[in-house]
N, CA, C and O of each residue as an XYZ file, in Angstrom:
392
protein
N      43.869    126.776   -153.758
C      45.076    127.434   -153.323
C      46.251    127.104   -154.219
O      47.401    127.307   -153.828
N      45.996    126.619   -155.368
C      47.088    126.182   -156.219
C      48.081    127.299   -156.506
O      49.289    127.062   -156.499
N      47.593    128.517   -156.758
C      48.483    129.625   -157.083
C      49.386    130.034   -155.938
O      50.495    130.512   -156.174
N      48.951    129.861   -154.727
C      49.731    130.248   -153.553
C      50.040    129.048   -152.670
O      50.518    129.204   -151.547
N      49.771    127.872   -153.170
C      49.906    126.659   -152.375
C      51.286    126.434   -151.801
O      51.411    126.072   -150.631
N      52.325    126.638   -152.593
C      53.685    126.398   -152.107
C      54.027    127.381   -150.993
O      54.583    126.988   -149.967
N      53.700    128.641   -151.187
C      53.971    129.642   -150.153
C      53.183    129.332   -148.890
O      53.701    129.460   -147.781
N      51.928    128.923   -149.062
C      51.092    128.563   -147.921
C      51.723    127.408   -147.147
O      51.773    127.440   -145.917
N      52.201    126.397   -147.853
C      52.847    125.254   -147.204
C      54.124    125.682   -146.475
O      54.422    125.183   -145.390
N      54.870    126.605   -147.073
C      56.094    127.090   -146.436
C      55.786    127.832   -145.134
O      56.477    127.643   -144.133
N      54.762    128.664   -145.146
C      54.372    129.381   -143.924
C      53.922    128.388   -142.857
O      54.269    128.538   -141.685
N      53.152    127.376   -143.254
C      52.720    126.358   -142.293
C      53.913    125.616   -141.694
O      53.959    125.384   -140.486
N      54.873    125.244   -142.534
C      56.055    124.543   -142.031
C      56.859    125.445   -141.098
O      57.332    124.997   -140.053
N      57.012    126.707   -141.469
C      57.718    127.665   -140.624
C      57.060    127.736   -139.249
O      57.746    127.731   -138.227
N      55.738    127.800   -139.226
C      55.013    127.871   -137.954
C      55.146    126.583   -137.144
O      55.269    126.631   -135.920
N      55.123    125.432   -137.822
C      55.320    124.159   -137.103
C      56.706    124.101   -136.465
O      56.856    123.626   -135.340
N      57.715    124.584   -137.186
C      59.076    124.606   -136.634
C      59.120    125.530   -135.425
O      59.727    125.193   -134.409
N      58.484    126.688   -135.526
C      58.458    127.623   -134.392
C      57.855    126.971   -133.157
O      58.340    127.180   -132.045
N      56.809    126.189   -133.343
C      56.174    125.490   -132.219
C      57.101    124.452   -131.600
O      57.055    124.213   -130.394
N      57.932    123.841   -132.420
C      58.841    122.802   -131.906
C      59.896    123.368   -130.970
O      60.437    122.639   -130.139
N      60.196    124.662   -131.092
C      61.199    125.272   -130.221
C      60.740    125.309   -128.765
O      61.554    125.532   -127.869
N      59.469    125.096   -128.520
C      58.955    125.069   -127.153
C      59.263    123.744   -126.454
O      59.049    123.613   -125.249
N      59.758    122.777   -127.196
C      60.035    121.450   -126.643
C      61.542    121.220   -126.541
O      62.315    121.787   -127.314
N      61.954    120.395   -125.594
C      63.390    120.100   -125.462
C      63.928    119.419   -126.723
O      63.238    118.634   -127.373
N      65.187    119.748   -127.046
C      65.849    119.128   -128.200
C      67.348    119.257   -128.049
O      67.846    120.050   -127.249
N      68.052    118.468   -128.826
C      69.514    118.519   -128.794
C      69.992    119.754   -129.559
O      69.229    120.379   -130.296
N      71.247    120.084   -129.374
C      71.840    121.211   -130.100
C      71.811    120.967   -131.606
O      71.594    121.889   -132.393
N      72.032    119.708   -131.997
C      72.027    119.370   -133.424
C      70.623    119.550   -134.023
O      70.466    120.074   -135.126
N      69.620    119.107   -133.276
C      68.244    119.265   -133.746
C      67.894    120.741   -133.879
O      67.273    121.155   -134.858
N      68.300    121.535   -132.882
C      68.008    122.957   -132.930
C      68.712    123.620   -134.119
O      68.125    124.454   -134.809
N      69.951    123.250   -134.349
C      70.694    123.819   -135.479
C      70.024    123.481   -136.806
O      69.909    124.333   -137.687
N      69.584    122.237   -136.939
C      68.908    121.823   -138.172
C      67.598    122.590   -138.362
O      67.282    123.027   -139.468
N      66.841    122.748   -137.279
C      65.576    123.481   -137.372
C      65.810    124.950   -137.701
O      65.083    125.532   -138.507
N      66.815    125.547   -137.083
C      67.123    126.950   -137.369
C      67.540    127.136   -138.834
O      67.159    128.115   -139.476
N      68.327    126.186   -139.352
C      68.753    126.265   -140.752
C      67.555    126.145   -141.687
O      67.436    126.900   -142.652
N      66.667    125.193   -141.398
C      65.474    125.014   -142.238
C      64.566    126.238   -142.140
O      64.010    126.685   -143.143
N      64.420    126.776   -140.937
C      63.568    127.940   -140.763
C      64.137    129.144   -141.537
O      63.378    129.936   -142.096
N      65.454    129.277   -141.566
C      66.083    130.364   -142.334
C      65.801    130.203   -143.829
O      65.521    131.183   -144.520
N      65.877    128.959   -144.330
C      65.557    128.712   -145.742
C      64.112    129.093   -146.035
O      63.819    129.755   -147.031
N      63.218    128.666   -145.153
C      61.797    128.964   -145.343
C      61.549    130.463   -145.289
O      60.785    130.997   -146.094
N      62.186    131.142   -144.349
C      61.978    132.579   -144.231
C      62.425    133.303   -145.498
O      61.747    134.222   -145.958
N      63.559    132.897   -146.065
C      64.024    133.507   -147.313
C      63.013    133.304   -148.441
O      62.703    134.234   -149.187
N      62.507    132.081   -148.554
C      61.527    131.780   -149.607
C      60.223    132.540   -149.387
O      59.642    133.067   -150.336
N      59.768    132.598   -148.154
C      58.523    133.304   -147.841
C      58.692    134.805   -148.088
O      57.804    135.453   -148.643
N      59.835    135.351   -147.674
C      60.100    136.771   -147.925
C      60.097    137.074   -149.417
O      59.515    138.069   -149.849
N      60.745    136.219   -150.206
C      60.826    136.439   -151.654
C      59.453    136.426   -152.310
O      59.219    137.143   -153.283
N      58.541    135.610   -151.778
C      57.190    135.500   -152.344
C      56.195    136.445   -151.667
O      54.999    136.408   -151.957
N      56.691    137.281   -150.775
C      55.832    138.153   -149.966
C      54.740    137.343   -149.268
O      53.588    137.766   -149.168
N      55.136    136.181   -148.798
C      54.201    135.236   -148.190
C      53.655    135.645   -146.844
O      52.617    135.140   -146.417
N      54.344    136.562   -146.159
C      53.834    137.000   -144.858
C      52.553    137.806   -145.024
O      51.803    137.987   -144.065
N      52.300    138.290   -146.238
C      51.088    139.058   -146.527
C      49.989    138.182   -147.125
O      48.917    138.676   -147.475
N      50.258    136.888   -147.241
C      49.350    135.976   -147.920
C      47.949    135.974   -147.319
O      46.964    136.089   -148.048
N      47.851    135.846   -146.013
C      46.531    135.784   -145.382
C      45.748    137.073   -145.616
O      44.549    137.036   -145.891
N      46.435    138.218   -145.505
C      45.766    139.500   -145.732
C      45.286    139.608   -147.178
O      44.179    140.083   -147.429
N      46.113    139.171   -148.129
C      45.729    139.228   -149.542
C      44.521    138.325   -149.817
O      43.618    138.700   -150.565
N      44.511    137.144   -149.213
C      43.377    136.241   -149.405
C      42.104    136.820   -148.796
O      41.022    136.662   -149.362
N      42.221    137.485   -147.650
C      41.057    138.132   -147.032
C      40.504    139.227   -147.937
O      39.290    139.345   -148.099
N      41.386    140.027   -148.527
C      40.959    141.094   -149.431
C      40.247    140.503   -150.638
O      39.201    141.003   -151.050
N      40.810    139.438   -151.209
C      40.188    138.787   -152.365
C      38.834    138.195   -152.003
O      37.878    138.314   -152.769
N      38.747    137.557   -150.836
C      37.487    136.963   -150.400
C      36.425    138.033   -150.184
O      35.262    137.842   -150.539
N      36.826    139.159   -149.602
C      35.877    140.258   -149.409
C      35.400    140.806   -150.751
O      34.215    141.091   -150.925
N      36.322    140.950   -151.696
C      35.952    141.464   -153.014
C      34.984    140.522   -153.726
O      34.110    140.970   -154.468
N      35.141    139.229   -153.501
C      34.259    138.243   -154.118
C      33.003    137.981   -153.281
O      32.140    137.191   -153.664
N      32.920    138.654   -152.143
C      31.786    138.505   -151.218
C      31.604    137.049   -150.767
O      30.486    136.540   -150.694
N      32.720    136.404   -150.472
C      32.682    135.034   -149.972
C      32.329    135.043   -148.490
O      32.589    136.028   -147.798
N      31.740    133.958   -147.997
C      31.459    133.878   -146.561
C      32.773    133.789   -145.789
O      33.809    133.479   -146.377
N      32.748    134.055   -144.487
C      33.974    133.943   -143.683
C      34.585    132.552   -143.820
O      33.873    131.573   -144.041
N      35.925    132.472   -143.685
C      36.627    131.199   -143.828
C      36.085    130.153   -142.872
O      36.046    128.970   -143.210
N      35.665    130.567   -141.684
C      35.199    129.628   -140.675
C      33.774    129.156   -140.928
O      33.316    128.216   -140.279
N      33.064    129.788   -141.857
C      31.659    129.460   -142.089
C      31.515    128.038   -142.610
O      32.292    127.592   -143.454
N      30.531    127.346   -142.107
C      30.233    125.995   -142.552
C      29.069    126.086   -143.528
O      27.970    126.502   -143.159
N      29.310    125.701   -144.752
C      28.278    125.810   -145.781
C      27.760    124.419   -146.128
O      28.548    123.497   -146.341
N      26.438    124.266   -146.185
C      25.900    122.962   -146.596
C      26.225    122.705   -148.061
O      26.244    123.638   -148.864
N      26.474    121.478   -148.408
C      26.766    121.130   -149.797
C      25.650    120.230   -150.297
O      25.155    119.374   -149.565
N      25.267    120.423   -151.523
C      24.237    119.565   -152.098
C      24.722    119.049   -153.443
O      25.429    119.749   -154.168
N      24.347    117.852   -153.762
C      24.742    117.252   -155.030
C      23.700    117.637   -156.057
O      22.507    117.408   -155.858
N      24.146    118.222   -157.151
C      23.212    118.689   -158.172
C      23.709    118.288   -159.552
O      24.891    118.001   -159.742
N      22.808    118.272   -160.496
C      23.169    118.039   -161.888
C      23.430    116.587   -162.208
O      23.742    115.784   -161.329
N      23.299    116.267   -163.467
C      23.483    114.888   -163.886
C      24.943    114.465   -163.817
O      25.241    113.276   -163.707
N      25.858    115.436   -163.882
C      27.276    115.102   -163.813
C      27.741    114.842   -162.402
O      28.890    114.456   -162.189
N      26.863    115.048   -161.429
C      27.233    114.807   -160.049
C      28.144    115.881   -159.483
O      28.828    115.653   -158.486
N      28.160    117.040   -160.104
C      29.014    118.122   -159.624
C      28.531    118.614   -158.267
O      27.333    118.626   -157.982
N      29.481    119.015   -157.443
C      29.145    119.555   -156.129
C      29.121    121.066   -156.230
O      29.948    121.667   -156.916
N      28.182    121.666   -155.553
C      28.183    123.113   -155.481
C      27.831    123.519   -154.065
O      27.219    122.757   -153.316
N      28.212    124.683   -153.725
C      27.930    125.206   -152.398
C      26.540    125.822   -152.437
O      26.357    126.889   -153.021
N      25.569    125.176   -151.832
C      24.190    125.630   -151.887
C      24.026    127.003   -151.256
O      23.276    127.830   -151.774
N      24.706    127.260   -150.156
C      24.588    128.551   -149.485
C      25.141    129.688   -150.315
O      24.556    130.771   -150.338
N      26.248    129.474   -150.993
C      26.864    130.536   -151.782
C      25.991    130.912   -152.972
O      25.834    132.094   -153.279
N      25.432    129.931   -153.632
C      24.682    130.187   -154.855
C      23.291    130.745   -154.581
O      22.642    131.266   -155.489
N      22.837    130.643   -153.359
C      21.503    131.135   -153.069
C      21.520    132.503   -152.392
O      20.469    133.031   -152.029
N      22.708    133.076   -152.222
C      22.794    134.389   -151.584
C      22.251    135.457   -152.512
O      22.521    135.415   -153.712
N      21.488    136.421   -151.989
C      21.016    137.536   -152.804
C      22.198    138.281   -153.392
O      23.197    138.520   -152.714
N      22.077    138.644   -154.650
C      23.135    139.387   -155.311
C      24.215    138.521   -155.922
O      25.051    139.022   -156.675
N      24.220    137.242   -155.620
C      25.207    136.337   -156.207
C      24.802    136.056   -157.646
O      23.616    135.931   -157.950
N      25.782    135.959   -158.523
C      25.511    135.792   -159.947
C      24.614    134.580   -160.220
O      23.744    134.650   -161.088
N      24.804    133.487   -159.509
C      24.020    132.276   -159.750
C      22.591    132.419   -159.244
O      21.707    131.672   -159.663
N      22.357    133.377   -158.342
C      21.008    133.544   -157.795
C      20.152    134.430   -158.681
O      18.945    134.538   -158.463
N      20.750    135.061   -159.665
C      20.000    135.975   -160.555
C      19.299    135.245   -161.632
O      18.627    135.861   -162.459
């Protein structure tokens, strides 16, 4: 997520702040949270970050990746000890399976 990592972190922080509004707080705390949320919203809007999840889904579908929630077994292979996703590489039609 390096290319979209900052935007992803901003959306996560924005959502955490939104959740905090459900809890009691002082007027000063609320003002500070609202100010921070406004900063985050401006940054997210500028990066079109609200579309981030949809864009990642489109990219994942184009690459024929398994669903985000899928649990893939990992196996250690090669002399360099590199990790690879055994399920992904063994799928029919995947470049590594050819």
